[in-house]
């Protein structure tokens, strides 16, 4: 059985050298009572995993060198010693990057097989990225009717959902992305205004697309996007700080938004960071709402799916070069 | 009658040249019904007034060149055509810097003459700076029992009150100030830990005074204080952005806090700016609480009082060179 381990910790932008494919001892672990043997069908790769490659304890522990990377996955039950799960069931679980895993059944969540709902959605729109978008807009960002909402990295797994959720509430939604292809996708998803940040500085783009300012900034990018948003926000505006992919590979202190204090005080801004795992109590409401939006066609799901176990590192690295439209996945 | 007008707009740090003393026509304006003639006894000077010297519309309009500066004052009624106010009453009002003013009575608030309460307190601890401290801690900063609270510019009008309010709630309170004399004053006010930011960088001081981090940062200073606080804050920490006196005289973009995004997301920080005038609805509760704290000796009032009408510009300029302990006032 193959596994992919962290070979070394990256300094700056990670590369294929930080990953190593290894053969794991073939002898099969026997199941204890209440366990399942899982064969992953799709792995998720997510930007937050970059933080786990550093040797810095945070809200989630670092990966260990020489041990498998882990990420969320949809897996098939191939053996079970628990009543709730049977061979053939599909579950969502956090799994090691290896071709099979044994897991206590309580760490696996059976996913429903609604018509029109691909199992992969439970890694994206119906899963962690979708919940992130939901929490970031409503709970953290206090989304209000009539808000002008700006979402950076809008073609990503979280951004593409956040923009569409904001549209369900009747808001004017502006999105940024890093290629013209993505910009076209965002238009098709119903974004009201879009810009390619490799062609227009966020500051200039906001000035022209939101001449009267924005009310809520959902930040996936950081850096010049955050600074531009702080300049554009109206009185009592809000920033929902979800991610800062422009900063994840930086190796030293990064310049902060200039004139931060003056704008935040004068315009009474509220800037809040959040981590989705603090908000599990909102999952039930989120799944109900999101299932409704997907089935009514109000939220469309974008996915980029790489093929084959060995493409896991490339899929992950692709997150930082903008290779994904929507949720990045690897199908095994 | 003398008045002090804005002679020119400062670029960078203001100076005496930006002010001019002028003689105003001696002919006495006749009172209409419902008006009072006021003789200011004490004028307040406050850091926020620096913003009004710029030609930039904000939440409060700019001063006009050639017209008197205005600020809060305690004044004596010397003539009245309204029932509610009589000659000899003391009122709080926003007044022009001139030796007499005529005002609609509805813009003047009679102050009570409780024993142990100097009229000047209504410009400081019992007035706008006190309400600012109260709102910034409770409403904006969500002050909680057991919080480690850090207050910058702690010897100022707002900071000296904020620190003592936090102490009334049983918190551990750290304060920074810019001179050893002020540091001694803060110790006498009951601050648990203090540092002179001209001798220790805020980052180093916090590392040694709050080795396990802080929970709430009440910012009056900005710049390296804000950056140090963001580094020190624990999970779910809060920043109450009240002022940024280190930035008020800057003439261009100022460097923002470095690694802002990473810390705010990872630690789920909440950063909020506020302006006290949005919070008038809290004034009743504030006055009740503050009167109690003052009369019980839990809050002590620090004042620096300059003498004479002509010293108004120097008192104002002194705010930016750290000349005040507590509330800066001018007695006429």
mmCIF file of N, CA, C and O in Angstrom, chain A residues 51-52 54-62, chain B residues 266:
data_model
loop_
_atom_site.group_PDB
_atom_site.id
_atom_site.type_symbol
_atom_site.label_atom_id
_atom_site.label_comp_id
_atom_site.label_asym_id
_atom_site.label_seq_id
_atom_site.Cartn_x
_atom_site.Cartn_y
_atom_site.Cartn_z
ATOM 1 N N UNK A 51 -0.223 25.638 6.684
ATOM 2 C CA UNK A 51 0.196 25.954 8.055
ATOM 3 C C UNK A 51 0.667 24.724 8.808
ATOM 4 O O UNK A 51 1.590 24.805 9.636
ATOM 5 N N UNK A 52 0.080 23.578 8.514
ATOM 6 C CA UNK A 52 0.460 22.348 9.214
ATOM 7 C C UNK A 52 1.821 21.821 8.752
ATOM 8 O O UNK A 52 2.372 20.916 9.378
ATOM 9 N N UNK A 54 4.433 23.719 8.643
ATOM 10 C CA UNK A 54 5.428 24.404 9.495
ATOM 11 C C UNK A 54 5.499 23.717 10.850
ATOM 12 O O UNK A 54 4.534 23.116 11.297
ATOM 13 N N UNK A 55 6.623 23.868 11.506
ATOM 14 C CA UNK A 55 6.780 23.262 12.832
ATOM 15 C C UNK A 55 6.312 24.246 13.906
ATOM 16 O O UNK A 55 7.050 24.578 14.825
ATOM 17 N N UNK A 56 5.109 24.741 13.745
ATOM 18 C CA UNK A 56 4.579 25.752 14.671
ATOM 19 C C UNK A 56 3.234 25.261 15.192
ATOM 20 O O UNK A 56 2.286 25.131 14.422
ATOM 21 N N UNK A 57 3.169 24.937 16.476
ATOM 22 C CA UNK A 57 1.874 24.503 17.008
ATOM 23 C C UNK A 57 0.861 25.631 16.840
ATOM 24 O O UNK A 57 1.172 26.795 17.049
ATOM 25 N N UNK A 58 -0.342 25.281 16.430
ATOM 26 C CA UNK A 58 -1.386 26.289 16.231
ATOM 27 C C UNK A 58 -2.686 25.655 16.674
ATOM 28 O O UNK A 58 -2.691 24.775 17.528
ATOM 29 N N UNK A 59 -3.795 26.100 16.112
ATOM 30 C CA UNK A 59 -5.081 25.524 16.508
ATOM 31 C C UNK A 59 -5.194 24.079 16.050
ATOM 32 O O UNK A 59 -6.088 23.359 16.462
ATOM 33 N N UNK A 60 -4.301 23.650 15.207
ATOM 34 C CA UNK A 60 -4.290 22.271 14.716
ATOM 35 C C UNK A 60 -2.813 21.870 14.653
ATOM 36 O O UNK A 60 -1.974 22.672 14.247
ATOM 37 N N UNK A 61 -2.449 20.672 15.116
ATOM 38 C CA UNK A 61 -1.015 20.381 15.258
ATOM 39 C C UNK A 61 -0.317 20.237 13.909
ATOM 40 O O UNK A 61 -0.962 19.901 12.911
ATOM 41 N N UNK A 62 0.971 20.490 13.878
ATOM 42 C CA UNK A 62 1.733 20.357 12.626
ATOM 43 C C UNK A 62 1.783 18.899 12.151
ATOM 44 O O UNK A 62 1.710 17.968 12.954
ATOM 45 N N UNK B 266 -5.653 33.029 13.063
ATOM 46 C CA UNK B 266 -5.253 31.887 13.904
ATOM 47 C C UNK B 266 -5.801 32.027 15.320
ATOM 48 O O UNK B 266 -6.246 31.069 15.932
#
